[in-house]
Amino acid sequence: MLRKQISALPPWLLTALTLALILWLTLSPDPLGDDAPRLFPGADKVVHALMFGFLTVMMLLDRQRRRGWKVLPPVAVWCAALLSASVGIAIEFAQRAMEMGRGFEVADMAADAAGACICAVMWLLLQRRWTKP
C-alpha cells in the first residue's frame, strides 16, 4: 500500500524536497532562531550525518521508484552517496563565500560524507527486503 502511494509521486520529488530543506537549514543565517534546541557538544556533526544520509536515501528511493522497485546496483548506490557528500562539501564552500555567520568546517564535510556512506551501506544490505525480484 505504501509503495503504491510513494510510486504515485513525481520521480524527483523526495530528493528535491530534502535538498530544499537541507539548503534552508545550512545556508540561512539562523534558520531555527531562538527555537533551536540545545544539544550536547558536537551534536551538529550528528545532524550533518543525518541530513546527508537522509538525502542519500531519498535519492536512492527516487531512483528505485523510477526503476519499478528493482534492486539498485552497488555503483548506483555509491554514486548517490558521492553526490550527497559532494552537495555537503559544496554547501560548506557556499557558507564560507556567503559570509553570513555560518562557519566553514572540514569536520562538517566529513560528517556529511560519513552519513552518506553509512546510509549507502545500509541500503545495500537491506534493499532486497522491499524490492521486486
Short mmCIF file of N, CA and C in Angstrom, two decimals:
data_model
loop_
_atom_site.label_atom_id
_atom_site.label_comp_id
_atom_site.label_asym_id
_atom_site.label_seq_id
_atom_site.Cartn_x
_atom_site.Cartn_y
_atom_site.Cartn_z
N MET A 1 0.82 -1.19 0.00
CA MET A 1 0.00 0.00 0.00
C MET A 1 0.87 1.27 0.00
N LEU A 2 1.87 1.32 0.90
CA LEU A 2 2.75 2.48 0.97
C LEU A 2 3.57 2.60 -0.31
N ARG A 3 4.00 1.48 -0.87
CA ARG A 3 4.77 1.51 -2.11
C ARG A 3 3.96 2.13 -3.23
N LYS A 4 2.68 1.82 -3.28
CA LYS A 4 1.82 2.37 -4.33
C LYS A 4 1.66 3.88 -4.18
N GLN A 5 1.51 4.34 -2.95
CA GLN A 5 1.36 5.78 -2.70
C GLN A 5 2.65 6.53 -3.02
N ILE A 6 3.78 5.96 -2.63
CA ILE A 6 5.06 6.60 -2.92
C ILE A 6 5.31 6.62 -4.42
N SER A 7 4.93 5.55 -5.10
CA SER A 7 5.15 5.46 -6.55
C SER A 7 4.35 6.51 -7.32
N ALA A 8 3.26 6.98 -6.75
CA ALA A 8 2.42 7.97 -7.43
C ALA A 8 3.04 9.37 -7.43
N LEU A 9 4.01 9.59 -6.59
CA LEU A 9 4.66 10.91 -6.52
C LEU A 9 5.56 11.13 -7.74
N PRO A 10 5.79 12.38 -8.11
CA PRO A 10 6.75 12.64 -9.19
C PRO A 10 8.10 12.02 -8.83
N PRO A 11 8.84 11.51 -9.82
CA PRO A 11 10.05 10.73 -9.54
C PRO A 11 11.20 11.50 -8.91
N TRP A 12 11.13 12.79 -8.83
CA TRP A 12 12.21 13.62 -8.30
C TRP A 12 11.81 14.31 -7.00
N LEU A 13 10.57 14.17 -6.59
CA LEU A 13 10.01 14.98 -5.51
C LEU A 13 10.71 14.80 -4.16
N LEU A 14 10.95 13.58 -3.75
CA LEU A 14 11.54 13.34 -2.44
C LEU A 14 12.95 13.93 -2.33
N THR A 15 13.72 13.76 -3.39
CA THR A 15 15.07 14.33 -3.42
C THR A 15 15.01 15.85 -3.39
N ALA A 16 14.14 16.44 -4.19
CA ALA A 16 14.05 17.90 -4.27
C ALA A 16 13.61 18.50 -2.94
N LEU A 17 12.62 17.91 -2.30
CA LEU A 17 12.16 18.43 -1.01
C LEU A 17 13.24 18.32 0.06
N THR A 18 13.94 17.19 0.07
CA THR A 18 15.01 17.01 1.04
C THR A 18 16.14 18.00 0.80
N LEU A 19 16.52 18.18 -0.45
CA LEU A 19 17.58 19.13 -0.78
C LEU A 19 17.18 20.56 -0.41
N ALA A 20 15.94 20.93 -0.67
CA ALA A 20 15.46 22.27 -0.32
C ALA A 20 15.53 22.49 1.20
N LEU A 21 15.13 21.50 1.96
CA LEU A 21 15.19 21.61 3.42
C LEU A 21 16.64 21.74 3.90
N ILE A 22 17.53 20.93 3.35
CA ILE A 22 18.94 20.99 3.74
C ILE A 22 19.53 22.36 3.39
N LEU A 23 19.22 22.85 2.20
CA LEU A 23 19.75 24.17 1.81
C LEU A 23 19.25 25.26 2.74
N TRP A 24 18.00 25.20 3.12
CA TRP A 24 17.45 26.20 4.04
C TRP A 24 18.15 26.09 5.41
N LEU A 25 18.31 24.87 5.91
CA LEU A 25 18.92 24.69 7.23
C LEU A 25 20.40 25.07 7.25
N THR A 26 21.09 24.88 6.13
CA THR A 26 22.54 25.10 6.14
C THR A 26 22.97 26.46 5.59
N LEU A 27 22.14 27.10 4.80
CA LEU A 27 22.55 28.37 4.20
C LEU A 27 21.85 29.59 4.78
N SER A 28 20.80 29.39 5.55
CA SER A 28 20.16 30.51 6.23
C SER A 28 21.02 30.93 7.42
N PRO A 29 21.07 32.22 7.72
CA PRO A 29 21.91 32.67 8.84
C PRO A 29 21.51 32.03 10.18
N ASP A 30 20.23 31.95 10.46
CA ASP A 30 19.76 31.37 11.72
C ASP A 30 18.37 30.76 11.46
N PRO A 31 18.32 29.59 10.80
CA PRO A 31 17.04 29.05 10.34
C PRO A 31 16.04 28.73 11.45
N LEU A 32 16.51 28.32 12.62
CA LEU A 32 15.60 27.96 13.70
C LEU A 32 15.43 29.06 14.73
N GLY A 33 16.22 30.09 14.64
CA GLY A 33 16.11 31.22 15.57
C GLY A 33 16.26 30.79 17.01
N ASP A 34 15.45 31.36 17.86
CA ASP A 34 15.51 31.04 19.29
C ASP A 34 14.92 29.67 19.60
N ASP A 35 14.28 29.04 18.63
CA ASP A 35 13.68 27.73 18.84
C ASP A 35 14.67 26.59 18.68
N ALA A 36 15.92 26.90 18.34
CA ALA A 36 16.93 25.87 18.14
C ALA A 36 17.15 25.11 19.45
N PRO A 37 17.07 23.79 19.40
CA PRO A 37 17.27 23.02 20.63
C PRO A 37 18.73 23.06 21.08
N ARG A 38 18.94 23.03 22.36
CA ARG A 38 20.30 22.97 22.92
C ARG A 38 20.65 21.49 23.07
N LEU A 39 21.70 21.08 22.41
CA LEU A 39 22.09 19.67 22.43
C LEU A 39 23.49 19.53 23.02
N PHE A 40 24.01 18.34 23.00
CA PHE A 40 25.35 18.06 23.51
C PHE A 40 26.42 18.60 22.57
N PRO A 41 27.63 18.81 23.07
CA PRO A 41 28.72 19.29 22.22
C PRO A 41 28.98 18.31 21.06
N GLY A 42 29.12 18.84 19.87
CA GLY A 42 29.35 18.00 18.70
C GLY A 42 28.08 17.47 18.06
N ALA A 43 26.93 17.84 18.60
CA ALA A 43 25.66 17.35 18.05
C ALA A 43 25.46 17.79 16.61
N ASP A 44 26.06 18.93 16.24
CA ASP A 44 25.88 19.39 14.87
C ASP A 44 26.48 18.41 13.87
N LYS A 45 27.52 17.67 14.27
CA LYS A 45 28.11 16.67 13.36
C LYS A 45 27.14 15.50 13.16
N VAL A 46 26.44 15.13 14.21
CA VAL A 46 25.42 14.08 14.09
C VAL A 46 24.30 14.56 13.17
N VAL A 47 23.91 15.81 13.34
CA VAL A 47 22.86 16.38 12.49
C VAL A 47 23.31 16.40 11.03
N HIS A 48 24.55 16.77 10.78
CA HIS A 48 25.08 16.75 9.40
C HIS A 48 25.02 15.33 8.83
N ALA A 49 25.46 14.35 9.59
CA ALA A 49 25.44 12.96 9.11
C ALA A 49 24.01 12.52 8.82
N LEU A 50 23.08 12.88 9.68
CA LEU A 50 21.67 12.51 9.46
C LEU A 50 21.10 13.19 8.22
N MET A 51 21.40 14.47 8.05
CA MET A 51 20.86 15.20 6.89
C MET A 51 21.34 14.59 5.57
N PHE A 52 22.64 14.34 5.47
CA PHE A 52 23.16 13.87 4.20
C PHE A 52 22.97 12.37 4.02
N GLY A 53 22.81 11.65 5.10
CA GLY A 53 22.39 10.26 4.98
C GLY A 53 20.95 10.19 4.46
N PHE A 54 20.11 11.07 4.98
CA PHE A 54 18.72 11.12 4.53
C PHE A 54 18.63 11.55 3.06
N LEU A 55 19.46 12.50 2.67
CA LEU A 55 19.48 12.90 1.27
C LEU A 55 19.87 11.72 0.38
N THR A 56 20.85 10.95 0.80
CA THR A 56 21.25 9.76 0.04
C THR A 56 20.08 8.79 -0.09
N VAL A 57 19.39 8.55 0.99
CA VAL A 57 18.25 7.61 0.97
C VAL A 57 17.15 8.13 0.06
N MET A 58 16.87 9.42 0.09
CA MET A 58 15.81 9.95 -0.77
C MET A 58 16.21 9.86 -2.25
N MET A 59 17.48 10.10 -2.55
CA MET A 59 17.93 9.93 -3.94
C MET A 59 17.76 8.48 -4.38
N LEU A 60 18.14 7.56 -3.51
CA LEU A 60 18.03 6.14 -3.85
C LEU A 60 16.57 5.71 -3.97
N LEU A 61 15.73 6.22 -3.11
CA LEU A 61 14.31 5.89 -3.17
C LEU A 61 13.69 6.40 -4.46
N ASP A 62 14.01 7.64 -4.82
CA ASP A 62 13.50 8.18 -6.09
C ASP A 62 14.00 7.36 -7.27
N ARG A 63 15.26 6.99 -7.23
CA ARG A 63 15.84 6.18 -8.33
C ARG A 63 15.18 4.81 -8.41
N GLN A 64 14.99 4.18 -7.27
CA GLN A 64 14.41 2.84 -7.26
C GLN A 64 12.95 2.87 -7.72
N ARG A 65 12.24 3.91 -7.37
CA ARG A 65 10.85 4.03 -7.83
C ARG A 65 10.81 4.12 -9.35
N ARG A 66 11.73 4.88 -9.94
CA ARG A 66 11.77 5.01 -11.41
C ARG A 66 12.11 3.67 -12.07
N ARG A 67 12.82 2.83 -11.38
CA ARG A 67 13.22 1.52 -11.93
C ARG A 67 12.19 0.43 -11.63
N GLY A 68 11.02 0.80 -11.15
CA GLY A 68 9.99 -0.19 -10.87
C GLY A 68 10.29 -1.04 -9.64
N TRP A 69 10.97 -0.46 -8.67
CA TRP A 69 11.29 -1.09 -7.40
C TRP A 69 12.26 -2.28 -7.55
N LYS A 70 13.04 -2.27 -8.59
CA LYS A 70 14.05 -3.32 -8.77
C LYS A 70 15.30 -2.93 -7.97
N VAL A 71 16.09 -3.95 -7.62
CA VAL A 71 17.31 -3.74 -6.84
C VAL A 71 18.25 -2.80 -7.59
N LEU A 72 18.80 -1.83 -6.88
CA LEU A 72 19.77 -0.91 -7.47
C LEU A 72 21.16 -1.55 -7.40
N PRO A 73 21.93 -1.43 -8.47
CA PRO A 73 23.29 -1.97 -8.43
C PRO A 73 24.17 -1.15 -7.48
N PRO A 74 25.20 -1.76 -6.92
CA PRO A 74 26.07 -1.03 -5.98
C PRO A 74 26.64 0.26 -6.56
N VAL A 75 26.95 0.29 -7.85
CA VAL A 75 27.52 1.52 -8.42
C VAL A 75 26.52 2.67 -8.33
N ALA A 76 25.25 2.40 -8.52
CA ALA A 76 24.23 3.45 -8.40
C ALA A 76 24.11 3.94 -6.96
N VAL A 77 24.21 3.02 -6.03
CA VAL A 77 24.12 3.38 -4.62
C VAL A 77 25.31 4.26 -4.21
N TRP A 78 26.50 3.88 -4.63
CA TRP A 78 27.69 4.65 -4.29
C TRP A 78 27.73 5.99 -5.01
N CYS A 79 27.17 6.05 -6.21
CA CYS A 79 27.08 7.34 -6.90
C CYS A 79 26.18 8.30 -6.14
N ALA A 80 25.07 7.80 -5.61
CA ALA A 80 24.17 8.64 -4.81
C ALA A 80 24.88 9.14 -3.55
N ALA A 81 25.62 8.27 -2.90
CA ALA A 81 26.36 8.68 -1.69
C ALA A 81 27.41 9.73 -2.04
N LEU A 82 28.10 9.54 -3.15
CA LEU A 82 29.12 10.50 -3.58
C LEU A 82 28.48 11.85 -3.92
N LEU A 83 27.36 11.83 -4.60
CA LEU A 83 26.66 13.06 -4.93
C LEU A 83 26.19 13.78 -3.67
N SER A 84 25.65 13.03 -2.73
CA SER A 84 25.19 13.62 -1.47
C SER A 84 26.35 14.25 -0.71
N ALA A 85 27.46 13.54 -0.61
CA ALA A 85 28.64 14.09 0.07
C ALA A 85 29.17 15.32 -0.67
N SER A 86 29.11 15.31 -1.98
CA SER A 86 29.56 16.45 -2.77
C SER A 86 28.69 17.68 -2.53
N VAL A 87 27.40 17.46 -2.36
CA VAL A 87 26.50 18.57 -2.03
C VAL A 87 26.90 19.16 -0.67
N GLY A 88 27.22 18.30 0.28
CA GLY A 88 27.67 18.77 1.59
C GLY A 88 28.93 19.60 1.50
N ILE A 89 29.87 19.16 0.70
CA ILE A 89 31.12 19.91 0.52
C ILE A 89 30.84 21.25 -0.14
N ALA A 90 30.00 21.25 -1.17
CA ALA A 90 29.65 22.50 -1.86
C ALA A 90 28.97 23.48 -0.91
N ILE A 91 28.13 22.98 -0.03
CA ILE A 91 27.45 23.84 0.92
C ILE A 91 28.45 24.50 1.87
N GLU A 92 29.45 23.76 2.31
CA GLU A 92 30.47 24.34 3.19
C GLU A 92 31.20 25.49 2.49
N PHE A 93 31.54 25.30 1.22
CA PHE A 93 32.20 26.37 0.48
C PHE A 93 31.25 27.55 0.26
N ALA A 94 29.98 27.27 0.04
CA ALA A 94 28.99 28.34 -0.12
C ALA A 94 28.85 29.13 1.18
N GLN A 95 28.86 28.44 2.31
CA GLN A 95 28.78 29.13 3.59
C GLN A 95 29.95 30.08 3.79
N ARG A 96 31.12 29.62 3.40
CA ARG A 96 32.31 30.47 3.53
C ARG A 96 32.21 31.68 2.61
N ALA A 97 31.74 31.46 1.39
CA ALA A 97 31.65 32.56 0.42
C ALA A 97 30.56 33.56 0.79
N MET A 98 29.48 33.10 1.39
CA MET A 98 28.36 33.98 1.71
C MET A 98 28.64 34.90 2.90
N GLU A 99 29.53 34.50 3.78
CA GLU A 99 29.89 35.29 4.96
C GLU A 99 28.66 35.79 5.72
N MET A 100 27.76 34.86 6.06
CA MET A 100 26.54 35.22 6.78
C MET A 100 26.53 34.64 8.20
N GLY A 101 27.72 34.41 8.73
CA GLY A 101 27.78 33.90 10.09
C GLY A 101 27.85 32.40 10.18
N ARG A 102 27.77 31.71 9.07
CA ARG A 102 27.89 30.25 9.07
C ARG A 102 29.36 29.90 8.85
N GLY A 103 29.83 28.90 9.57
CA GLY A 103 31.25 28.57 9.51
C GLY A 103 31.59 27.48 8.51
N PHE A 104 32.78 27.58 7.95
CA PHE A 104 33.34 26.56 7.07
C PHE A 104 34.07 25.56 7.95
N GLU A 105 33.64 24.30 7.92
CA GLU A 105 34.26 23.28 8.77
C GLU A 105 34.51 22.01 7.96
N VAL A 106 35.77 21.58 7.96
CA VAL A 106 36.12 20.31 7.32
C VAL A 106 35.43 19.16 8.06
N ALA A 107 35.26 19.30 9.36
CA ALA A 107 34.59 18.26 10.14
C ALA A 107 33.13 18.08 9.69
N ASP A 108 32.48 19.16 9.28
CA ASP A 108 31.12 19.05 8.75
C ASP A 108 31.12 18.25 7.45
N MET A 109 32.12 18.49 6.61
CA MET A 109 32.22 17.74 5.35
C MET A 109 32.43 16.25 5.63
N ALA A 110 33.25 15.96 6.62
CA ALA A 110 33.49 14.55 6.98
C ALA A 110 32.21 13.91 7.52
N ALA A 111 31.47 14.66 8.32
CA ALA A 111 30.20 14.13 8.85
C ALA A 111 29.19 13.91 7.73
N ASP A 112 29.14 14.83 6.77
CA ASP A 112 28.24 14.68 5.62
C ASP A 112 28.57 13.40 4.86
N ALA A 113 29.86 13.20 4.58
CA ALA A 113 30.30 12.01 3.84
C ALA A 113 30.05 10.73 4.64
N ALA A 114 30.29 10.79 5.95
CA ALA A 114 30.06 9.61 6.79
C ALA A 114 28.59 9.22 6.79
N GLY A 115 27.71 10.18 6.92
CA GLY A 115 26.27 9.89 6.90
C GLY A 115 25.84 9.30 5.57
N ALA A 116 26.35 9.87 4.48
CA ALA A 116 26.01 9.36 3.15
C ALA A 116 26.50 7.93 2.98
N CYS A 117 27.72 7.64 3.41
CA CYS A 117 28.29 6.30 3.26
C CYS A 117 27.59 5.27 4.14
N ILE A 118 27.28 5.65 5.37
CA ILE A 118 26.57 4.73 6.26
C ILE A 118 25.22 4.36 5.68
N CYS A 119 24.50 5.33 5.15
CA CYS A 119 23.19 5.04 4.56
C CYS A 119 23.32 4.23 3.27
N ALA A 120 24.38 4.45 2.52
CA ALA A 120 24.60 3.65 1.31
C ALA A 120 24.83 2.18 1.69
N VAL A 121 25.65 1.95 2.70
CA VAL A 121 25.89 0.57 3.15
C VAL A 121 24.60 -0.07 3.64
N MET A 122 23.84 0.67 4.44
CA MET A 122 22.57 0.14 4.95
C MET A 122 21.61 -0.18 3.80
N TRP A 123 21.58 0.69 2.79
CA TRP A 123 20.72 0.46 1.62
C TRP A 123 21.12 -0.83 0.94
N LEU A 124 22.41 -1.01 0.70
CA LEU A 124 22.89 -2.22 0.02
C LEU A 124 22.55 -3.48 0.82
N LEU A 125 22.63 -3.39 2.14
CA LEU A 125 22.34 -4.56 2.97
C LEU A 125 20.85 -4.87 3.07
N LEU A 126 20.01 -3.85 3.00
CA LEU A 126 18.59 -4.04 3.29
C LEU A 126 17.65 -3.94 2.09
N GLN A 127 18.10 -3.45 0.94
CA GLN A 127 17.16 -3.15 -0.14
C GLN A 127 16.40 -4.37 -0.66
N ARG A 128 16.92 -5.55 -0.53
CA ARG A 128 16.22 -6.74 -1.01
C ARG A 128 14.93 -7.02 -0.24
N ARG A 129 14.78 -6.39 0.92
CA ARG A 129 13.57 -6.58 1.72
C ARG A 129 12.34 -5.93 1.10
N TRP A 130 12.54 -4.90 0.29
CA TRP A 130 11.38 -4.19 -0.27
C TRP A 130 11.37 -4.13 -1.78
N THR A 131 12.34 -4.73 -2.43
CA THR A 131 12.40 -4.65 -3.89
C THR A 131 11.66 -5.81 -4.54
N LYS A 132 11.40 -5.66 -5.83
CA LYS A 132 10.79 -6.72 -6.60
C LYS A 132 11.90 -7.60 -7.17
N PRO A 133 11.64 -8.89 -7.27
CA PRO A 133 12.68 -9.78 -7.84
C PRO A 133 12.92 -9.53 -9.31
#
